[in-house]
Coordinates of C-alpha atoms in Angstrom, one line a residue:
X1276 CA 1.2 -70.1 24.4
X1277 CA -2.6 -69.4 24.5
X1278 CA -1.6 -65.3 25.6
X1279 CA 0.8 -65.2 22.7
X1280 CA -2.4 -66.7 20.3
X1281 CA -4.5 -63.8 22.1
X1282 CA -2.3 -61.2 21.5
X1283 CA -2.0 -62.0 17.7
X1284 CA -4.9 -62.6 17.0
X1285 CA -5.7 -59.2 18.4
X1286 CA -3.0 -58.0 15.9
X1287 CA -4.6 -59.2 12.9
X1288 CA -7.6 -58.1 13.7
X1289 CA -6.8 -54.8 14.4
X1290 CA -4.9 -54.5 10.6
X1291 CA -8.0 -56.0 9.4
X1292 CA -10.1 -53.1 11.0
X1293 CA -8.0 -50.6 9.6
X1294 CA -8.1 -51.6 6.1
X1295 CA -11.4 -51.7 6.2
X1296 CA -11.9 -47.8 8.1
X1297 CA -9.5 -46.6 5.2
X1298 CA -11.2 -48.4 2.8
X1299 CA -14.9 -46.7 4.2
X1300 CA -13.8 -43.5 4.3
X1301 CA -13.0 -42.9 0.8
X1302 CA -16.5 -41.6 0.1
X1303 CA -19.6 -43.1 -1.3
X1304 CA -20.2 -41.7 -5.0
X1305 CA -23.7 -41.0 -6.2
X1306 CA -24.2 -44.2 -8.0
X1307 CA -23.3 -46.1 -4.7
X1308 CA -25.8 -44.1 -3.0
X1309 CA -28.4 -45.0 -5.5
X1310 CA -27.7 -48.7 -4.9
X1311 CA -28.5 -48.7 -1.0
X1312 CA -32.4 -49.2 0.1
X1313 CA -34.4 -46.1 -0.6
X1314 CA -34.5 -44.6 3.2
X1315 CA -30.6 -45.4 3.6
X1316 CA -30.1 -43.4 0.4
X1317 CA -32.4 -40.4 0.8
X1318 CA -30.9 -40.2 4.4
X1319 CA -27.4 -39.7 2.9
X1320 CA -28.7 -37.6 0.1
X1321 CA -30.6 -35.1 3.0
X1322 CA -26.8 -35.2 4.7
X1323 CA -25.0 -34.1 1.8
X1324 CA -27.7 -31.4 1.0
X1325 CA -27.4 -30.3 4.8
X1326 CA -23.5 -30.0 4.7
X1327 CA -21.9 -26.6 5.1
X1328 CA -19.9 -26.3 1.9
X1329 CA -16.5 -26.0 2.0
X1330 CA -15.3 -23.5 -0.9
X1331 CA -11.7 -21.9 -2.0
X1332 CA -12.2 -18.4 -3.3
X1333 CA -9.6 -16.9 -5.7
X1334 CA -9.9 -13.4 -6.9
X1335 CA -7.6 -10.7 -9.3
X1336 CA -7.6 -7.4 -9.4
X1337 CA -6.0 -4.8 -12.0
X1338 CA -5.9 -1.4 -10.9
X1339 CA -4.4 1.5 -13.2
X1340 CA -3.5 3.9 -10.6
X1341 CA -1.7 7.6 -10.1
X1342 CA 1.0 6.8 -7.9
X1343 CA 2.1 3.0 -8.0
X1344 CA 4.3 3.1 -4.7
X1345 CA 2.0 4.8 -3.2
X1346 CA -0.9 2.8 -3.3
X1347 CA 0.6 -0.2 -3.0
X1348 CA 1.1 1.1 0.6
X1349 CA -2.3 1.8 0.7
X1350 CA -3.2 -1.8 -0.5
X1351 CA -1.2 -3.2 2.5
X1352 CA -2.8 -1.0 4.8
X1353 CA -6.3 -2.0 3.3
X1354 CA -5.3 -6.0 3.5
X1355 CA -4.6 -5.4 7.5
X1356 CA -7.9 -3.5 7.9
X1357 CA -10.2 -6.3 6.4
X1358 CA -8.2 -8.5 9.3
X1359 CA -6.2 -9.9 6.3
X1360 CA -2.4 -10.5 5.4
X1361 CA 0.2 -9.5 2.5
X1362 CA 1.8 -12.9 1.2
X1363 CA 4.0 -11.9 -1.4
X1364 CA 5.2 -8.3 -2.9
X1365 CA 7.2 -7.1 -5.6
X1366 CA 7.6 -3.8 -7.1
X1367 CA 9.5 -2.9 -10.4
X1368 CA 11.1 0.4 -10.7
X1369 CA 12.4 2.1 -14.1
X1370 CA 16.6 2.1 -14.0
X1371 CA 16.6 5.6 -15.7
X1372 CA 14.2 7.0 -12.7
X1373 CA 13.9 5.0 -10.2
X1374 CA 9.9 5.5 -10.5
X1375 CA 7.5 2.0 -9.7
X1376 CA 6.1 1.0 -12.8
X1377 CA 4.5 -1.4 -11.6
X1378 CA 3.6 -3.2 -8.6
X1379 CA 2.4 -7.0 -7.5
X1380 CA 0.5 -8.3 -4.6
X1381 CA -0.6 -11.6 -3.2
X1382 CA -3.0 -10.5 -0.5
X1383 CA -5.4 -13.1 2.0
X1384 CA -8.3 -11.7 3.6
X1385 CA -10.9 -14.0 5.6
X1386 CA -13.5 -15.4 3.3
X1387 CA -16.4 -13.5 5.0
X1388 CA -14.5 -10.1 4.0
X1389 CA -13.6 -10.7 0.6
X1390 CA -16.7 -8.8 -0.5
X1391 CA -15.8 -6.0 1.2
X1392 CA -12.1 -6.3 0.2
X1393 CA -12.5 -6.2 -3.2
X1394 CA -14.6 -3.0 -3.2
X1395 CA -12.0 -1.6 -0.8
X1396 CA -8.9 -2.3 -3.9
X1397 CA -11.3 -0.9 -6.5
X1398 CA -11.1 2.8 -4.8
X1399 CA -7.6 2.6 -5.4
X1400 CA -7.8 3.7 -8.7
X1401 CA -9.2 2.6 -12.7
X1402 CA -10.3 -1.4 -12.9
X1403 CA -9.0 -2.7 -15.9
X1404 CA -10.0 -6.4 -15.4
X1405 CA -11.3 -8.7 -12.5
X1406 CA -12.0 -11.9 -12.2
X1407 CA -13.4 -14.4 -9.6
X1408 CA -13.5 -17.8 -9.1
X1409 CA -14.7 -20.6 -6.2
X1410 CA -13.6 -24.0 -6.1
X1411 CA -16.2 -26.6 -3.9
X1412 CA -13.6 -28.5 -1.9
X1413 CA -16.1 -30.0 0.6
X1414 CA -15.9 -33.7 -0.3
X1415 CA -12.4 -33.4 0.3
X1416 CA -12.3 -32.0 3.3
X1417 CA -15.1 -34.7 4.2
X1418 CA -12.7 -37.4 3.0
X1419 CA -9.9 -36.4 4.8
X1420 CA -11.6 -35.8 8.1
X1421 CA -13.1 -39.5 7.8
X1422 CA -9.6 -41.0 7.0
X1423 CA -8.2 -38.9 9.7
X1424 CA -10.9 -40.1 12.3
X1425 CA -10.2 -43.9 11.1
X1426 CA -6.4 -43.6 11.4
X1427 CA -7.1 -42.0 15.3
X1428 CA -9.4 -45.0 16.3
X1429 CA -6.3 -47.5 14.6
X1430 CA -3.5 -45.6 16.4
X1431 CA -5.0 -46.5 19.8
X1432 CA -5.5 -49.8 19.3
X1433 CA -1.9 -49.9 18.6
X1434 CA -1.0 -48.5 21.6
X1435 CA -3.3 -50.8 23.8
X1436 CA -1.6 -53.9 22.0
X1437 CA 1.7 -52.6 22.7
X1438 CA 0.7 -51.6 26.3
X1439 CA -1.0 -55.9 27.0
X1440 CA 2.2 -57.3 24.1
X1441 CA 4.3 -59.8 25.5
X1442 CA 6.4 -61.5 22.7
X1443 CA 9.0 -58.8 21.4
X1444 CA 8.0 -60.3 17.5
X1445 CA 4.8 -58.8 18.6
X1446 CA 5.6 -55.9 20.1
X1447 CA 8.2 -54.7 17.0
X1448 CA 5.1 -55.4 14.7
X1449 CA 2.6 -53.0 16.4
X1450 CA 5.5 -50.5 16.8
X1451 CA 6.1 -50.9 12.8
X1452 CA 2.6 -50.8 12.1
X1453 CA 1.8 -47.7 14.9
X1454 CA 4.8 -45.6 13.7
X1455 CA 3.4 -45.9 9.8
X1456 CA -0.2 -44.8 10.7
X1457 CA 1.4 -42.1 12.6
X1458 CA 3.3 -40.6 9.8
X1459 CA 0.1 -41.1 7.5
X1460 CA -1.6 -39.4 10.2
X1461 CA 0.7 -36.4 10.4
X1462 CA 0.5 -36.0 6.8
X1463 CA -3.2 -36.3 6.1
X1464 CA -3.3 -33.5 8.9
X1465 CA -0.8 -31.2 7.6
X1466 CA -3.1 -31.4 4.5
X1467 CA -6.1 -31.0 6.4
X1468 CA -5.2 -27.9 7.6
X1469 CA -3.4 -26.2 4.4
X1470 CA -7.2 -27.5 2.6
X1471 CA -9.0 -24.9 6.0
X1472 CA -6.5 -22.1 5.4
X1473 CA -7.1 -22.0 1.9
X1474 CA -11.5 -22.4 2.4
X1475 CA -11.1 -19.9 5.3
X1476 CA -8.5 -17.2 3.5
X1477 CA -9.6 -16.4 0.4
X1478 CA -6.7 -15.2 -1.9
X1479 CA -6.7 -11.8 -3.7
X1480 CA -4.0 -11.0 -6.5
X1481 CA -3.6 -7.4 -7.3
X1482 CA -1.9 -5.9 -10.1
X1483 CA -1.2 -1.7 -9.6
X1484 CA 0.0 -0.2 -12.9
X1485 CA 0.3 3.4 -14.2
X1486 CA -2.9 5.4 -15.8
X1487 CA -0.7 7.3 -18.4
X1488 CA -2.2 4.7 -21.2
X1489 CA -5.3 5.7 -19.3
X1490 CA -4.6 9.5 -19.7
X1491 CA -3.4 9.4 -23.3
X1492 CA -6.9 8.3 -24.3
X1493 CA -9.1 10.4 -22.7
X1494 CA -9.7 14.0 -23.5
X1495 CA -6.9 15.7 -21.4
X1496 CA -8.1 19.8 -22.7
X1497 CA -6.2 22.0 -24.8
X1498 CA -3.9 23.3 -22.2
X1499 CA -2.3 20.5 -21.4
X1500 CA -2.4 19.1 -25.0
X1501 CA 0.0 21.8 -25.3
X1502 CA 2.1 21.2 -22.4
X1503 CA 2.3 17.0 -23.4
X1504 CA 3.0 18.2 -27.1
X1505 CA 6.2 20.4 -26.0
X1506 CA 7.4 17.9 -23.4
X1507 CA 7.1 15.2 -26.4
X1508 CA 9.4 17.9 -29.0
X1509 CA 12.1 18.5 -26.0
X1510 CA 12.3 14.9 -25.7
X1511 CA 12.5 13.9 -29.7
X1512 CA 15.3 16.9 -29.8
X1513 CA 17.4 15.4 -27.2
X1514 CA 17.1 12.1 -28.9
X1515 CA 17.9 13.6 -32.0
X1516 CA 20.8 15.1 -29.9
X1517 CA 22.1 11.4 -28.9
X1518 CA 21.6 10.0 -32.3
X1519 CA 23.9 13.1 -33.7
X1520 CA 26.5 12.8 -30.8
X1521 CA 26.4 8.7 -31.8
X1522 CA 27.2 9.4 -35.3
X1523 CA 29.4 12.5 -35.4
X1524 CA 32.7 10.1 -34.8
X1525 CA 32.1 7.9 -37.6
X1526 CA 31.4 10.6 -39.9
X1527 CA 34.6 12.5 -38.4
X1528 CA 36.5 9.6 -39.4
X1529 CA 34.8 9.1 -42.4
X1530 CA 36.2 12.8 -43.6
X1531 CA 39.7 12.5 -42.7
X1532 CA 39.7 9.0 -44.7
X1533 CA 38.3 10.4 -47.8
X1534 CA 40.4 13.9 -47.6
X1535 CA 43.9 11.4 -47.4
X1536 CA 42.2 9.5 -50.3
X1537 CA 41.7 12.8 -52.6
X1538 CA 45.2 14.2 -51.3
X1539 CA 46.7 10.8 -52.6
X1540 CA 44.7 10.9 -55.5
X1541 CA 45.8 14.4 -56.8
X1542 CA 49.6 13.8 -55.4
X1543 CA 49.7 10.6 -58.1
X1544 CA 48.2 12.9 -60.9
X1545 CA 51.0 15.5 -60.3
X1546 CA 53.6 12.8 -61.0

């Protein structure tokens, strides 16, 4: 009777522990910090100062370029140089001629090459916009390493109560509680690690479109002025050719319906 006391006793107060650990490692805010004695607080202040920041960098890239399919090669071989990774690619080709007008990248390089990355892309052709942005994840990644560290420490308590348990009500109980701070653990470390990849792979999304907006705004000379002004009169005639060839039936049809009308017309007068 007094073993079976022991042992739950032991129980509750290693729940009681564990509330509290989870409860501890949410983080102290600023205005908690400002509450504990002066050396406590500046000592916590000098930590968080002394911290290696944890930061998710996001950057986007749009690149007019000559030959879309073609550097969009050269983009993957660029990602692989900077000891990065392609994600995610799509292309969209034009039905009538199969050329790329477009092109779409999702691109991860490590967070110490992104620098370097992003001049690489810019090579590629004409910038039309760029943007970048950072995100300070560090308190997060603090929080989660805390709760992960409590829910460690809580796990093997379990497993020495289980390992000394002699009442089965007992036992069940630190399986239950054990096989939830497991799955919380799992979780909280899947997250953990998804929160690194992002901070340590730093995301790049590039855009490759055509230059011929480019091209039709910059002085092109006289020469080919000549050659785009042609090219743009053989295509209007053979649109003007498609247009004719659309209409000729109807106005085929429209002939034969008025000629029956006037041959009626006259073939009543005669009567």
């Amino acid at each position: 009777m007094l073993k079976r006391l022991l042992v739950s006793s032991t129980l509750i107060g290693a729940l009681f522990l564990t509330a509290c650990s989870n409860d501890a490692s949410m983080g102290m805010s600023d205005s908690t910090i400002s509450s504990l004695p002066a050396a406590t607080g500046e000592m916590l202040v000098e930590n968080k100062v002394a911290l290696d920041r944890s930061v998710i960098k996001t950057s986007s890239l749009t690149i007019r370029v000559k030959n879309v399919e073609k550097s969009a090669q050269e983009a993957q071989n660029l990602a692989v140089s900077f000891d990065g990774r392609v994600d995610d690619f799509s292309q969209y080709k034009n039905p009538g001629s199969q050329d790329t007008l477009s092109a779409n990248l999702t691109i991860r390089v490590p967070s110490t090459n992104l620098e370097k990355a992003l001049e690489g892309f810019k090579v590629l052709g004409d910038v039309e916009s760029s943007s970048l942005s950072a995100s300070d994840v560090t308190m997060q990644k603090l929080d989660l390493d805390a709760r992960i560290s409590a829910l460690e420490t809580s796990i093997q308590k379990f497993k020495d109560l289980i390992s000394t348990a002699t009442n089965t009500s007992d036992l069940i109980a630190a399986e239950t509680a054990l096989s939830e701070r497991q799955a919380e653990l799992d979780s909280l470390t899947a997250q953990l690690k998804y929160l690194s990849d992002q901070v340590e792979m730093s995301v790049i999304y590039l855009s490759l479109l055509p230059n011929d907006s480019f091209a039709a705004i910059k002085p092109i000379g006289f020469i080919a002025g000549i050659e785009k002004g042609f090219i743009a009169l053989l295509n209007a005639l053979a649109n003007l050719t498609s247009i004719l060839g659309y209409v000729l039936p109807w106005v085929i049809v429209l002939a034969v319906v008025i000629v029956i009308w006037k041959i009626i017309a006259r073939m009543r007068r005669n009567r």
